[in-house]
PDB file of C-alpha atoms in Angstrom:
ATOM      1  CA  MET A   1       0.000   0.000   0.000  1.00 41.00           C
ATOM      2  CA  PRO A   2       1.314   3.509  -0.812  1.00 51.00           C
ATOM      3  CA  VAL A   3       2.262   5.877   1.987  1.00 52.00           C
ATOM      4  CA  THR A   4      -0.488   8.486   2.396  1.00 49.00           C
ATOM      5  CA  ASN A   5      -0.141  10.320   5.731  1.00 62.00           C
ATOM      6  CA  SER A   6       2.135  13.332   5.980  1.00 83.00           C
ATOM      7  CA  ARG A   7       4.215  12.040   8.888  1.00 86.00           C
ATOM      8  CA  ALA A   8       5.018   8.850   6.992  1.00 87.00           C
ATOM      9  CA  ILE A   9       5.948  10.896   3.914  1.00 89.00           C
ATOM     10  CA  ARG A  10       8.233  13.091   6.023  1.00 89.00           C
ATOM     11  CA  ASN A  11       9.907   9.987   7.414  1.00 91.00           C
ATOM     12  CA  LEU A  12      10.238   8.567   3.908  1.00 93.00           C
ATOM     13  CA  ARG A  13      11.783  11.825   2.697  1.00 92.00           C
ATOM     14  CA  LEU A  14      14.348  11.714   5.505  1.00 92.00           C
ATOM     15  CA  SER A  15      15.300   8.158   4.575  1.00 94.00           C
ATOM     16  CA  LEU A  16      16.015   8.952   0.921  1.00 96.00           C
ATOM     17  CA  ALA A  17      19.225  10.059  -0.769  1.00 97.00           C
ATOM     18  CA  LEU A  18      20.032  10.040  -4.453  1.00 97.00           C
ATOM     19  CA  SER A  19      22.439   7.317  -5.509  1.00 98.00           C
ATOM     20  CA  ASP A  20      25.078   8.114  -8.124  1.00 98.00           C
ATOM     21  CA  ARG A  21      23.066   6.090 -10.644  1.00 98.00           C
ATOM     22  CA  GLN A  22      19.846   7.977  -9.881  1.00 98.00           C
ATOM     23  CA  ARG A  23      21.655  11.304 -10.137  1.00 98.00           C
ATOM     24  CA  ASN A  24      23.094  10.335 -13.528  1.00 98.00           C
ATOM     25  CA  ILE A  25      19.638   9.326 -14.744  1.00 98.00           C
ATOM     26  CA  LEU A  26      18.212  12.608 -13.465  1.00 98.00           C
ATOM     27  CA  VAL A  27      20.779  14.715 -15.290  1.00 98.00           C
ATOM     28  CA  GLY A  28      20.023  12.970 -18.588  1.00 98.00           C
ATOM     29  CA  SER A  29      16.296  13.218 -18.004  1.00 98.00           C
ATOM     30  CA  LEU A  30      16.414  16.917 -17.169  1.00 98.00           C
ATOM     31  CA  LEU A  31      18.319  17.583 -20.380  1.00 98.00           C
ATOM     32  CA  GLY A  32      15.484  15.759 -22.118  1.00 96.00           C
ATOM     33  CA  ASP A  33      11.809  15.340 -21.279  1.00 95.00           C
ATOM     34  CA  GLY A  34      11.973  15.035 -17.497  1.00 97.00           C
ATOM     35  CA  CYS A  35      10.925  17.988 -15.380  1.00 97.00           C
ATOM     36  CA  LEU A  36      11.048  19.115 -11.769  1.00 97.00           C
ATOM     37  CA  ILE A  37       7.865  20.652 -10.409  1.00 96.00           C
ATOM     38  CA  PRO A  38       7.202  22.321  -7.055  1.00 94.00           C
ATOM     39  CA  ASN A  39       5.020  20.699  -4.436  1.00 90.00           C
ATOM     40  CA  SER A  40       1.811  22.304  -3.199  1.00 85.00           C
ATOM     41  CA  TRP A  41       3.704  24.508  -0.744  1.00 82.00           C
ATOM     42  CA  ASN A  42       6.345  25.574  -3.304  1.00 82.00           C
ATOM     43  CA  ARG A  43       8.969  24.502  -0.812  1.00 86.00           C
ATOM     44  CA  HIS A  44      10.524  21.497  -2.488  1.00 93.00           C
ATOM     45  CA  TYR A  45      10.502  19.913  -5.934  1.00 97.00           C
ATOM     46  CA  ARG A  46       9.528  16.511  -7.279  1.00 97.00           C
ATOM     47  CA  LEU A  47      10.483  14.704 -10.469  1.00 98.00           C
ATOM     48  CA  GLN A  48       7.766  14.209 -13.067  1.00 98.00           C
ATOM     49  CA  ILE A  49       8.205  11.716 -15.898  1.00 98.00           C
ATOM     50  CA  GLU A  50       5.747  11.635 -18.794  1.00 97.00           C
ATOM     51  CA  GLN A  51       6.086   9.866 -22.137  1.00 97.00           C
ATOM     52  CA  ASN A  52       3.655   8.939 -24.882  1.00 95.00           C
ATOM     53  CA  SER A  53       2.099   5.496 -24.774  1.00 96.00           C
ATOM     54  CA  ALA A  54       4.601   4.124 -27.311  1.00 95.00           C
ATOM     55  CA  HIS A  55       7.248   4.399 -24.574  1.00 96.00           C
ATOM     56  CA  LYS A  56       5.289   2.867 -21.712  1.00 97.00           C
ATOM     57  CA  GLY A  57       8.141   0.422 -21.110  1.00 97.00           C
ATOM     58  CA  TYR A  58      10.587   3.295 -20.671  1.00 98.00           C
ATOM     59  CA  VAL A  59       8.311   5.011 -18.138  1.00 98.00           C
ATOM     60  CA  PHE A  60       8.054   1.826 -16.091  1.00 98.00           C
ATOM     61  CA  TRP A  61      11.837   1.332 -16.292  1.00 98.00           C
ATOM     62  CA  LEU A  62      12.346   4.841 -14.885  1.00 98.00           C
ATOM     63  CA  TYR A  63       9.696   4.142 -12.263  1.00 98.00           C
ATOM     64  CA  ARG A  64      11.621   1.063 -11.116  1.00 98.00           C
ATOM     65  CA  GLU A  65      14.813   3.121 -10.908  1.00 98.00           C
ATOM     66  CA  PHE A  66      13.074   5.569  -8.541  1.00 98.00           C
ATOM     67  CA  ARG A  67      10.618   3.161  -6.951  1.00 97.00           C
ATOM     68  CA  SER A  68      11.498   4.056  -3.370  1.00 96.00           C
ATOM     69  CA  TRP A  69      10.779   7.710  -4.203  1.00 97.00           C
ATOM     70  CA  VAL A  70       7.334   7.107  -5.715  1.00 96.00           C
ATOM     71  CA  LEU A  71       4.027   6.591  -3.934  1.00 94.00           C
ATOM     72  CA  ALA A  72       2.030   5.177  -6.862  1.00 95.00           C
ATOM     73  CA  LYS A  73       2.708   3.307 -10.089  1.00 97.00           C
ATOM     74  CA  PRO A  74       2.656   5.160 -13.428  1.00 98.00           C
ATOM     75  CA  THR A  75      -0.823   6.007 -14.662  1.00 98.00           C
ATOM     76  CA  TYR A  76      -2.230   6.334 -18.168  1.00 98.00           C
ATOM     77  CA  HIS A  77      -3.770   9.658 -19.224  1.00 96.00           C
ATOM     78  CA  SER A  78      -6.131   9.253 -22.130  1.00 96.00           C
ATOM     79  CA  THR A  79      -6.325  12.963 -22.988  1.00 96.00           C
ATOM     80  CA  THR A  80      -2.599  13.071 -23.765  1.00 95.00           C
ATOM     81  CA  GLN A  81      -2.207   9.345 -24.529  1.00 97.00           C
ATOM     82  CA  SER A  82       0.729   9.273 -22.168  1.00 98.00           C
ATOM     83  CA  TRP A  83       2.065   7.459 -19.106  1.00 98.00           C
ATOM     84  CA  LYS A  84       3.172   9.510 -16.119  1.00 98.00           C
ATOM     85  CA  PHE A  85       4.473   9.270 -12.580  1.00 98.00           C
ATOM     86  CA  ARG A  86       5.844  11.648  -9.951  1.00 97.00           C
ATOM     87  CA  THR A  87       8.247  11.201  -7.094  1.00 97.00           C
ATOM     88  CA  ILE A  88       7.725  12.760  -3.700  1.00 95.00           C
ATOM     89  CA  SER A  89       9.317  16.183  -3.220  1.00 95.00           C
ATOM     90  CA  HIS A  90      12.796  16.228  -1.732  1.00 96.00           C
ATOM     91  CA  PRO A  91      15.571  18.728  -0.893  1.00 96.00           C
ATOM     92  CA  GLU A  92      18.017  17.020  -3.276  1.00 97.00           C
ATOM     93  CA  LEU A  93      15.572  17.499  -6.131  1.00 98.00           C
ATOM     94  CA  THR A  94      15.097  21.100  -5.036  1.00 97.00           C
ATOM     95  CA  ASN A  95      18.859  21.641  -5.273  1.00 96.00           C
ATOM     96  CA  LEU A  96      18.820  20.339  -8.839  1.00 97.00           C
ATOM     97  CA  ALA A  97      15.794  22.493  -9.672  1.00 97.00           C
ATOM     98  CA  GLN A  98      17.723  25.559  -8.531  1.00 96.00           C
ATOM     99  CA  GLU A  99      20.409  24.687 -11.082  1.00 96.00           C
ATOM    100  CA  PHE A 100      18.168  23.655 -13.975  1.00 97.00           C
ATOM    101  CA  TYR A 101      15.416  26.264 -13.690  1.00 97.00           C
ATOM    102  CA  VAL A 102      14.952  30.002 -13.572  1.00 94.00           C
ATOM    103  CA  GLY A 103      11.375  30.318 -12.386  1.00 89.00           C
ATOM    104  CA  ARG A 104       9.505  27.743 -14.467  1.00 88.00           C
ATOM    105  CA  THR A 105      11.928  27.959 -17.414  1.00 94.00           C
ATOM    106  CA  LYS A 106      14.407  25.131 -17.851  1.00 96.00           C
ATOM    107  CA  THR A 107      17.981  26.358 -18.247  1.00 97.00           C
ATOM    108  CA  LEU A 108      21.393  24.771 -18.512  1.00 97.00           C
ATOM    109  CA  PRO A 109      23.473  24.711 -15.310  1.00 97.00           C
ATOM    110  CA  MET A 110      26.738  26.602 -15.629  1.00 94.00           C
ATOM    111  CA  ARG A 111      28.498  23.593 -14.082  1.00 96.00           C
ATOM    112  CA  ILE A 112      27.092  21.188 -16.667  1.00 97.00           C
ATOM    113  CA  ARG A 113      30.558  19.673 -17.167  1.00 97.00           C
ATOM    114  CA  GLU A 114      30.474  18.461 -13.554  1.00 98.00           C
ATOM    115  CA  LEU A 115      26.945  17.108 -13.853  1.00 98.00           C
ATOM    116  CA  LEU A 116      27.006  15.528 -17.316  1.00 98.00           C
ATOM    117  CA  ASN A 117      29.968  13.178 -17.048  1.00 98.00           C
ATOM    118  CA  HIS A 118      28.610   9.610 -17.272  1.00 98.00           C
ATOM    119  CA  PRO A 119      27.509   7.650 -20.371  1.00 98.00           C
ATOM    120  CA  LEU A 120      24.274   6.711 -18.590  1.00 98.00           C
ATOM    121  CA  SER A 121      23.247  10.378 -18.537  1.00 98.00           C
ATOM    122  CA  LEU A 122      24.109  10.636 -22.216  1.00 98.00           C
ATOM    123  CA  ALA A 123      21.995   7.554 -23.009  1.00 98.00           C
ATOM    124  CA  ILE A 124      18.984   8.850 -21.067  1.00 98.00           C
ATOM    125  CA  TRP A 125      19.263  12.160 -22.907  1.00 98.00           C
ATOM    126  CA  ALA A 126      19.490  10.314 -26.236  1.00 98.00           C
ATOM    127  CA  MET A 127      16.421   8.199 -25.445  1.00 98.00           C
ATOM    128  CA  ASP A 128      14.462  11.280 -24.419  1.00 97.00           C
ATOM    129  CA  ASP A 129      15.511  13.850 -26.987  1.00 95.00           C
ATOM    130  CA  GLY A 130      17.886  12.256 -29.482  1.00 97.00           C
ATOM    131  CA  CYS A 131      17.270  11.457 -33.113  1.00 96.00           C
ATOM    132  CA  LEU A 132      19.393   9.545 -35.627  1.00 96.00           C
ATOM    133  CA  MET A 133      19.295  11.324 -38.964  1.00 93.00           C
ATOM    134  CA  ALA A 134      17.482   9.448 -41.740  1.00 87.00           C
ATOM    135  CA  ARG A 135      20.690   8.917 -43.727  1.00 89.00           C
ATOM    136  CA  GLY A 136      22.488   7.683 -40.613  1.00 89.00           C
ATOM    137  CA  ASP A 137      25.246  10.267 -41.026  1.00 92.00           C
ATOM    138  CA  GLY A 138      24.495  12.333 -37.926  1.00 96.00           C
ATOM    139  CA  PHE A 139      22.675  12.408 -34.603  1.00 97.00           C
ATOM    140  CA  THR A 140      20.640  15.325 -33.298  1.00 97.00           C
ATOM    141  CA  PHE A 141      19.907  16.280 -29.707  1.00 98.00           C
ATOM    142  CA  ASN A 142      16.786  18.442 -29.728  1.00 96.00           C
ATOM    143  CA  THR A 143      18.131  21.255 -27.599  1.00 97.00           C
ATOM    144  CA  GLN A 144      15.973  24.023 -29.067  1.00 95.00           C
ATOM    145  CA  SER A 145      14.760  25.031 -25.601  1.00 94.00           C
ATOM    146  CA  PHE A 146      18.290  26.143 -24.706  1.00 96.00           C
ATOM    147  CA  THR A 147      19.985  29.315 -25.906  1.00 96.00           C
ATOM    148  CA  ARG A 148      22.843  29.309 -28.411  1.00 96.00           C
ATOM    149  CA  GLU A 149      25.273  29.986 -25.554  1.00 96.00           C
ATOM    150  CA  GLU A 150      23.875  27.064 -23.562  1.00 97.00           C
ATOM    151  CA  ASN A 151      24.122  24.820 -26.620  1.00 97.00           C
ATOM    152  CA  GLN A 152      27.753  25.804 -27.000  1.00 97.00           C
ATOM    153  CA  LEU A 153      28.352  24.845 -23.362  1.00 97.00           C
ATOM    154  CA  LEU A 154      26.802  21.446 -24.082  1.00 98.00           C
ATOM    155  CA  ARG A 155      28.947  21.065 -27.163  1.00 98.00           C
ATOM    156  CA  ASP A 156      32.087  21.835 -25.165  1.00 98.00           C
ATOM    157  CA  CYS A 157      30.975  19.415 -22.442  1.00 98.00           C
ATOM    158  CA  LEU A 158      30.485  16.548 -24.913  1.00 98.00           C
ATOM    159  CA  ALA A 159      33.926  17.157 -26.392  1.00 98.00           C
ATOM    160  CA  GLU A 160      35.696  17.392 -23.034  1.00 98.00           C
ATOM    161  CA  ASN A 161      33.869  14.681 -21.053  1.00 98.00           C
ATOM    162  CA  PHE A 162      33.051  12.141 -23.780  1.00 98.00           C
ATOM    163  CA  GLY A 163      35.447  12.769 -26.641  1.00 98.00           C
ATOM    164  CA  LEU A 164      32.593  13.738 -28.981  1.00 98.00           C
ATOM    165  CA  THR A 165      34.654  16.350 -30.753  1.00 98.00           C
ATOM    166  CA  GLU A 166      32.842  16.299 -34.110  1.00 97.00           C
ATOM    167  CA  SER A 167      29.718  18.368 -33.490  1.00 97.00           C
ATOM    168  CA  SER A 168      28.023  21.554 -34.625  1.00 97.00           C
ATOM    169  CA  LEU A 169      25.009  23.746 -33.914  1.00 97.00           C
ATOM    170  CA  HIS A 170      22.226  23.642 -36.512  1.00 94.00           C
ATOM    171  CA  ARG A 171      19.621  26.363 -36.887  1.00 91.00           C
ATOM    172  CA  ASP A 172      16.002  25.315 -36.361  1.00 88.00           C
ATOM    173  CA  LYS A 173      13.837  28.356 -37.159  1.00 88.00           C
ATOM    174  CA  SER A 174      14.756  30.873 -34.445  1.00 90.00           C
ATOM    175  CA  HIS A 175      16.535  28.270 -32.299  1.00 94.00           C
ATOM    176  CA  VAL A 176      19.533  25.967 -32.562  1.00 96.00           C
ATOM    177  CA  ARG A 177      20.037  22.307 -31.789  1.00 96.00           C
ATOM    178  CA  LEU A 178      23.091  20.174 -31.177  1.00 98.00           C
ATOM    179  CA  TYR A 179      24.270  17.919 -33.985  1.00 97.00           C
ATOM    180  CA  ILE A 180      26.803  15.081 -33.683  1.00 97.00           C
ATOM    181  CA  ARG A 181      28.617  14.713 -36.975  1.00 96.00           C
ATOM    182  CA  LEU A 182      29.705  11.524 -38.709  1.00 96.00           C
ATOM    183  CA  GLY A 183      33.216  11.641 -37.248  1.00 96.00           C
ATOM    184  CA  SER A 184      31.898  11.125 -33.698  1.00 97.00           C
ATOM    185  CA  LEU A 185      28.988   8.755 -34.408  1.00 96.00           C
ATOM    186  CA  GLN A 186      30.838   5.556 -33.580  1.00 96.00           C
ATOM    187  CA  ARG A 187      32.126   7.097 -30.360  1.00 97.00           C
ATOM    188  CA  LEU A 188      28.538   8.036 -29.463  1.00 98.00           C
ATOM    189  CA  ARG A 189      27.341   4.512 -30.228  1.00 97.00           C
ATOM    190  CA  LYS A 190      30.016   2.971 -28.006  1.00 97.00           C
ATOM    191  CA  LEU A 191      29.050   5.252 -25.127  1.00 98.00           C
ATOM    192  CA  ILE A 192      25.272   4.874 -25.150  1.00 98.00           C
ATOM    193  CA  GLU A 193      24.658   1.351 -26.466  1.00 97.00           C
ATOM    194  CA  PRO A 194      25.273  -0.448 -23.115  1.00 97.00           C
ATOM    195  CA  HIS A 195      22.617   1.737 -21.442  1.00 98.00           C
ATOM    196  CA  LEU A 196      19.989   1.973 -24.185  1.00 97.00           C
ATOM    197  CA  LEU A 197      16.684   0.151 -23.725  1.00 97.00           C
ATOM    198  CA  ALA A 198      15.731  -2.270 -26.497  1.00 96.00           C
ATOM    199  CA  GLU A 199      12.837  -0.079 -27.627  1.00 95.00           C
ATOM    200  CA  PHE A 200      15.292   2.687 -28.475  1.00 97.00           C
ATOM    201  CA  THR A 201      17.888   0.732 -30.442  1.00 95.00           C
ATOM    202  CA  TYR A 202      16.525   2.320 -33.626  1.00 95.00           C
ATOM    203  CA  LYS A 203      18.305   5.482 -32.464  1.00 95.00           C
ATOM    204  CA  LEU A 204      21.719   3.817 -32.512  1.00 94.00           C
ATOM    205  CA  PRO A 205      24.116   4.790 -35.304  1.00 89.00           C
ATOM    206  CA  LYS A 206      24.999   1.849 -37.522  1.00 86.00           C
ATOM    207  CA  PRO A 207      28.335   0.133 -36.882  1.00 85.00           C
ATOM    208  CA  ARG A 208      31.134   1.565 -39.007  1.00 73.00           C
ATOM    209  CA  ARG A 209      31.335  -1.523 -41.259  1.00 64.00           C
ATOM    210  CA  ASP A 210      27.643  -1.042 -42.149  1.00 50.00           C
ATOM    211  CA  LEU A 211      28.286   2.592 -43.026  1.00 48.00           C
ATOM    212  CA  PHE A 212      31.152   1.571 -45.291  1.00 45.00           C
ATOM    213  CA  SER A 213      29.132  -1.173 -46.982  1.00 45.00           C
ATOM    214  CA  ALA A 214      26.230   1.205 -47.489  1.00 45.00           C
ATOM    215  CA  THR A 215      28.627   3.715 -49.062  1.00 44.00           C
ATOM    216  CA  GLY A 216      29.940   0.983 -51.351  1.00 46.00           C
ATOM    217  CA  ARG A 217      26.469  -0.017 -52.487  1.00 43.00           C
ATOM    218  CA  ASN A 218      25.509   3.567 -53.208  1.00 44.00           C
ATOM    219  CA  GLY A 219      28.808   4.392 -54.884  1.00 39.00           C
TER     220      GLY A 219
END
């Protein structure tokens, strides 16, 4: 049975601390579709995960990762055709909210290089907001919600922390998004493949031998 009384929730909150794995998942999620929302008293923040019904398995995987933080299983919302769950509010989540948000607007923490430093975070971000280009010659992170300066910080972070040195910023109307070029695709694949859920393997760049064979067939 879920905890429902406030004293029990307070005791639960006191017993919780983010593991390194949970923190890495959170960083990737906050770069993507995850969000932190204030509780009813606007004192602390909780994590909210919501994905369309096609990614129900992903929502339940995230739920299992944060199970001790959640009072109820993910629920289906017919109006948005999505699955959603929320954690309880917690000071550690509030600390992250203070770095990732200005008011209700998501921003990029200035110390992103310290936060985004594990391939698991990169894989979560790719599952949430990544897209393999149709020709397989590039990978896009949909970072249009961030400013050009913030995108440049992300670009520098990927080069320094992950060796993804072949990247660029592509214009998308009045915004920009982060693009991983062909020269770093195999490096990206090596980093994220061990952490990618099966339902997202379509986002993986093809192995280099496949790229070469495809080039030979088209040549």
